[in-house]
Amino acid sequence: MSKFRPSVVLEKKLTKDAMKTMGPPKVEGPSPEKYLKKHSKEPKLPEKKQCPKEVCNTCSMKKPAVPARTENPPMGIYTKRDFIKTNTAMPMKPQPTCVDTNKGHKERLGNSGLVPKYIKKRDYGEVPEYLLQRNADEQRAKEEYDKFVREQTDQGAMKHLSDEERHAILERLKSNWDKLHHEYQGLSLVTDTLSKKAHKERLEVAMKQLENDINLFERFKTVFLSNN
């Protein structure tokens, strides 16, 4: 047996709590005579203590006495205004109201929106500033667009060709047609590939366009040419 056994038992008892044991703690069970009764947990008001008459009179504050007829009123209450005369001269006029519900709810006529108060404004009937600014911006944008369209029209206007210029253009068109015709004559008779067929079609389309242009220049003596 170890010599430290008594000290270990003592330390175990000192550090042991009630809920740190194996199983529920050993406490005394409730008594069957102390059962929970009705309204036992409701808070109870303290009982009202009736104080003596002398104590109640001392606790209450005493009201000031009624002033006598001979006493002068305090300073600062006098006034020279005649309230009777003022009320007679400026009587209170009733404010116009309107009933807006079937239950009789009333509202002042001025705040109901039924009175056209806006016609009394200083700027009534005048165009607002933001509309004037918007109209000015639209007018400026329209002028700029018209100017741009006019410039584009002037750039793309037709130019009148003289006889010398018309003959020179006609000669160049005929020389181009001769070159394409010479190239067309040099094609093979058999177009067995797609590239040969496409090249032949391109030459035919170009020659047809040149023939139309040559006929146009030969038919009309006055020709207009676009600047573009």
GROMACS .gro file of C-alpha atoms in nm:
model
  228
    1MET     CA    1   0.000   0.000   0.000
    2SER     CA    2   0.133   0.340  -0.097
    3LYS     CA    3   0.233   0.582   0.171
    4PHE     CA    4   0.059   0.867  -0.016
    5ARG     CA    5  -0.285   0.704   0.007
    6PRO     CA    6  -0.419   0.929   0.285
    7SER     CA    7  -0.312   1.249   0.107
    8VAL     CA    8  -0.469   1.134  -0.221
    9VAL     CA    9  -0.799   1.057  -0.048
   10LEU     CA   10  -0.795   1.398   0.117
   11GLU     CA   11  -0.725   1.583  -0.210
   12LYS     CA   12  -1.004   1.389  -0.380
   13LYS     CA   13  -1.254   1.498  -0.119
   14LEU     CA   14  -1.144   1.864  -0.137
   15THR     CA   15  -1.179   1.895  -0.516
   16LYS     CA   16  -1.501   1.695  -0.551
   17ASP     CA   17  -1.823   1.889  -0.635
   18ALA     CA   18  -2.184   1.779  -0.605
   19MET     CA   19  -2.249   1.738  -0.982
   20LYS     CA   20  -1.912   1.580  -1.060
   21THR     CA   21  -1.993   1.238  -0.929
   22MET     CA   22  -2.094   0.920  -1.107
   23GLY     CA   23  -2.472   0.950  -1.132
   24PRO     CA   24  -2.711   1.209  -0.977
   25PRO     CA   25  -2.607   1.377  -0.652
   26LYS     CA   26  -2.749   1.249  -0.329
   27VAL     CA   27  -2.990   1.522  -0.220
   28GLU     CA   28  -3.302   1.515  -0.012
   29GLY     CA   29  -3.621   1.454  -0.217
   30PRO     CA   30  -3.919   1.688  -0.209
   31SER     CA   31  -4.171   1.644   0.063
   32PRO     CA   32  -4.525   1.538  -0.044
   33GLU     CA   33  -4.672   1.797   0.193
   34LYS     CA   34  -4.501   2.090   0.008
   35TYR     CA   35  -4.682   2.054  -0.326
   36LEU     CA   36  -4.724   2.342  -0.572
   37LYS     CA   37  -5.038   2.540  -0.493
   38LYS     CA   38  -5.253   2.757  -0.720
   39HIS     CA   39  -5.136   3.121  -0.768
   40SER     CA   40  -4.833   3.050  -0.551
   41LYS     CA   41  -4.583   3.182  -0.810
   42GLU     CA   42  -4.770   3.503  -0.892
   43PRO     CA   43  -4.610   3.826  -0.763
   44LYS     CA   44  -4.788   3.966  -0.462
   45LEU     CA   45  -4.823   4.335  -0.387
   46PRO     CA   46  -4.723   4.458  -0.047
   47GLU     CA   47  -5.004   4.513   0.191
   48LYS     CA   48  -5.140   4.868   0.204
   49LYS     CA   49  -5.056   5.040   0.527
   50GLN     CA   50  -5.294   5.306   0.650
   51CYS     CA   51  -5.097   5.603   0.773
   52PRO     CA   52  -5.225   5.822   1.055
   53LYS     CA   53  -5.409   6.146   0.978
   54GLU     CA   54  -5.130   6.367   1.110
   55VAL     CA   55  -4.872   6.204   0.887
   56CYS     CA   56  -5.093   6.234   0.575
   57ASN     CA   57  -5.148   6.605   0.633
   58THR     CA   58  -4.778   6.676   0.664
   59CYS     CA   59  -4.690   6.481   0.352
   60SER     CA   60  -4.934   6.663   0.118
   61MET     CA   61  -4.836   7.002  -0.027
   62LYS     CA   62  -5.051   7.297   0.071
   63LYS     CA   63  -5.204   7.508  -0.204
   64PRO     CA   64  -5.140   7.884  -0.206
   65ALA     CA   65  -5.411   8.099  -0.055
   66VAL     CA   66  -5.659   8.294  -0.264
   67PRO     CA   67  -5.538   8.658  -0.307
   68ALA     CA   68  -5.748   8.927  -0.145
   69ARG     CA   69  -5.931   9.200  -0.336
   70THR     CA   70  -5.704   9.469  -0.198
   71GLU     CA   71  -5.383   9.301  -0.317
   72ASN     CA   72  -5.213   9.440  -0.626
   73PRO     CA   73  -5.138   9.197  -0.909
   74PRO     CA   74  -4.774   9.122  -0.989
   75MET     CA   75  -4.586   9.352  -1.227
   76GLY     CA   76  -4.570   9.273  -1.600
   77ILE     CA   77  -4.928   9.154  -1.644
   78TYR     CA   78  -5.078   9.492  -1.729
   79THR     CA   79  -5.142   9.562  -2.096
   80LYS     CA   80  -5.290   9.853  -2.292
   81ARG     CA   81  -5.451   9.628  -2.551
   82ASP     CA   82  -5.826   9.628  -2.562
   83PHE     CA   83  -5.920   9.271  -2.646
   84ILE     CA   84  -6.288   9.352  -2.689
   85LYS     CA   85  -6.215   9.625  -2.941
   86THR     CA   86  -5.962   9.407  -3.125
   87ASN     CA   87  -6.203   9.116  -3.159
   88THR     CA   88  -6.476   9.350  -3.279
   89ALA     CA   89  -6.257   9.522  -3.542
   90MET     CA   90  -6.095   9.202  -3.680
   91PRO     CA   91  -6.340   8.915  -3.650
   92MET     CA   92  -6.219   8.563  -3.718
   93LYS     CA   93  -6.340   8.450  -4.056
   94PRO     CA   94  -6.407   8.080  -4.101
   95GLN     CA   95  -6.170   7.901  -4.334
   96PRO     CA   96  -6.339   7.744  -4.642
   97THR     CA   97  -6.341   7.369  -4.614
   98CYS     CA   98  -6.458   7.076  -4.823
   99VAL     CA   99  -6.585   6.733  -4.724
  100ASP     CA  100  -6.400   6.463  -4.917
  101THR     CA  101  -6.544   6.144  -4.762
  102ASN     CA  102  -6.890   6.014  -4.688
  103LYS     CA  103  -6.803   6.005  -4.318
  104GLY     CA  104  -6.773   6.383  -4.297
  105HIS     CA  105  -6.394   6.425  -4.307
  106LYS     CA  106  -6.313   6.791  -4.366
  107GLU     CA  107  -6.009   6.949  -4.523
  108ARG     CA  108  -5.914   7.305  -4.602
  109LEU     CA  109  -6.014   7.406  -4.950
  110GLY     CA  110  -5.678   7.564  -5.024
  111ASN     CA  111  -5.487   7.241  -4.959
  112SER     CA  112  -5.736   7.009  -5.129
  113GLY     CA  113  -5.622   7.086  -5.486
  114LEU     CA  114  -5.965   7.202  -5.598
  115VAL     CA  115  -5.864   7.569  -5.604
  116PRO     CA  116  -5.647   7.665  -5.907
  117LYS     CA  117  -5.371   7.840  -5.713
  118TYR     CA  118  -5.116   7.780  -5.989
  119ILE     CA  119  -5.264   8.060  -6.203
  120LYS     CA  120  -5.137   8.310  -5.947
  121LYS     CA  121  -4.774   8.214  -5.997
  122ARG     CA  122  -4.533   8.469  -6.143
  123ASP     CA  123  -4.420   8.240  -6.425
  124TYR     CA  124  -4.769   8.117  -6.512
  125GLY     CA  125  -4.814   8.079  -6.888
  126GLU     CA  126  -4.440   8.107  -6.964
  127VAL     CA  127  -4.230   7.836  -7.124
  128PRO     CA  128  -3.994   7.674  -6.872
  129GLU     CA  129  -3.622   7.726  -6.904
  130TYR     CA  130  -3.545   7.359  -6.967
  131LEU     CA  131  -3.785   7.352  -7.265
  132LEU     CA  132  -3.622   7.662  -7.414
  133GLN     CA  133  -3.280   7.501  -7.375
  134ARG     CA  134  -3.404   7.178  -7.531
  135ASN     CA  135  -3.556   7.359  -7.830
  136ALA     CA  136  -3.234   7.554  -7.882
  137ASP     CA  137  -3.030   7.232  -7.877
  138GLU     CA  138  -3.266   7.067  -8.126
  139GLN     CA  139  -3.249   7.368  -8.359
  140ARG     CA  140  -2.869   7.373  -8.345
  141ALA     CA  141  -2.850   6.998  -8.413
  142LYS     CA  142  -3.088   7.035  -8.709
  143GLU     CA  143  -2.879   7.319  -8.857
  144GLU     CA  144  -2.562   7.115  -8.823
  145TYR     CA  145  -2.728   6.816  -8.991
  146ASP     CA  146  -2.854   7.030  -9.279
  147LYS     CA  147  -2.507   7.175  -9.324
  148PHE     CA  148  -2.352   6.826  -9.329
  149VAL     CA  149  -2.608   6.704  -9.586
  150ARG     CA  150  -2.541   7.012  -9.803
  151GLU     CA  151  -2.166   6.950  -9.792
  152GLN     CA  152  -2.212   6.584  -9.883
  153THR     CA  153  -2.442   6.680 -10.169
  154ASP     CA  154  -2.192   6.933 -10.301
  155GLN     CA  155  -1.914   6.676 -10.286
  156GLY     CA  156  -2.123   6.417 -10.469
  157ALA     CA  157  -2.255   6.657 -10.736
  158MET     CA  158  -2.234   6.565 -11.104
  159LYS     CA  159  -1.959   6.720 -11.313
  160HIS     CA  160  -2.018   6.826 -11.674
  161LEU     CA  161  -1.766   6.671 -11.914
  162SER     CA  162  -1.636   6.853 -12.218
  163ASP     CA  163  -1.601   6.691 -12.558
  164GLU     CA  164  -1.227   6.638 -12.514
  165GLU     CA  165  -1.275   6.465 -12.179
  166ARG     CA  166  -1.558   6.252 -12.318
  167HIS     CA  167  -1.344   6.137 -12.616
  168ALA     CA  168  -1.049   6.063 -12.388
  169ILE     CA  169  -1.263   5.848 -12.157
  170LEU     CA  170  -1.420   5.674 -12.455
  171GLU     CA  171  -1.077   5.587 -12.598
  172ARG     CA  172  -0.962   5.446 -12.261
  173LEU     CA  173  -1.277   5.233 -12.235
  174LYS     CA  174  -1.221   5.094 -12.586
  175SER     CA  175  -0.856   5.016 -12.510
  176ASN     CA  176  -0.959   4.831 -12.191
  177TRP     CA  177  -1.219   4.635 -12.387
  178ASP     CA  178  -0.954   4.542 -12.649
  179LYS     CA  179  -0.724   4.411 -12.375
  180LEU     CA  180  -0.998   4.202 -12.218
  181HIS     CA  181  -1.108   4.074 -12.561
  182HIS     CA  182  -0.752   3.974 -12.648
  183GLU     CA  183  -0.726   3.788 -12.316
  184TYR     CA  184  -1.064   3.627 -12.380
  185GLN     CA  185  -0.951   3.509 -12.724
  186GLY     CA  186  -0.651   3.341 -12.566
  187LEU     CA  187  -0.860   3.116 -12.342
  188SER     CA  188  -0.870   2.744 -12.407
  189LEU     CA  189  -1.170   2.604 -12.586
  190VAL     CA  190  -1.231   2.339 -12.318
  191THR     CA  191  -1.321   2.471 -11.970
  192ASP     CA  192  -1.277   2.149 -11.777
  193THR     CA  193  -1.185   2.308 -11.441
  194LEU     CA  194  -1.367   2.543 -11.207
  195SER     CA  195  -1.088   2.803 -11.220
  196LYS     CA  196  -1.105   2.824 -11.602
  197LYS     CA  197  -1.483   2.857 -11.592
  198ALA     CA  198  -1.473   3.131 -11.325
  199HIS     CA  199  -1.202   3.325 -11.516
  200LYS     CA  200  -1.408   3.311 -11.834
  201GLU     CA  201  -1.720   3.438 -11.653
  202ARG     CA  202  -1.527   3.729 -11.499
  203LEU     CA  203  -1.394   3.835 -11.841
  204GLU     CA  204  -1.743   3.819 -11.992
  205VAL     CA  205  -1.894   4.033 -11.714
  206ALA     CA  206  -1.616   4.294 -11.742
  207MET     CA  207  -1.648   4.312 -12.121
  208LYS     CA  208  -2.028   4.348 -12.094
  209GLN     CA  209  -1.990   4.639 -11.850
  210LEU     CA  210  -1.737   4.811 -12.079
  211GLU     CA  211  -1.970   4.768 -12.378
  212ASN     CA  212  -2.255   4.934 -12.187
  213ASP     CA  213  -2.031   5.225 -12.086
  214ILE     CA  214  -1.905   5.270 -12.446
  215ASN     CA  215  -2.263   5.271 -12.580
  216LEU     CA  216  -2.359   5.533 -12.319
  217PHE     CA  217  -2.072   5.765 -12.411
  218GLU     CA  218  -2.136   5.724 -12.784
  219ARG     CA  219  -2.510   5.780 -12.759
  220PHE     CA  220  -2.508   6.098 -12.544
  221LYS     CA  221  -2.285   6.389 -12.628
  222THR     CA  222  -2.350   6.560 -12.291
  223VAL     CA  223  -2.229   6.343 -12.004
  224PHE     CA  224  -2.224   6.418 -11.632
  225LEU     CA  225  -1.965   6.246 -11.421
  226SER     CA  226  -1.984   6.210 -11.041
  227ASN     CA  227  -1.700   6.350 -10.832
  228ASN     CA  228  -1.685   6.026 -10.639
   0.00000   0.00000   0.00000
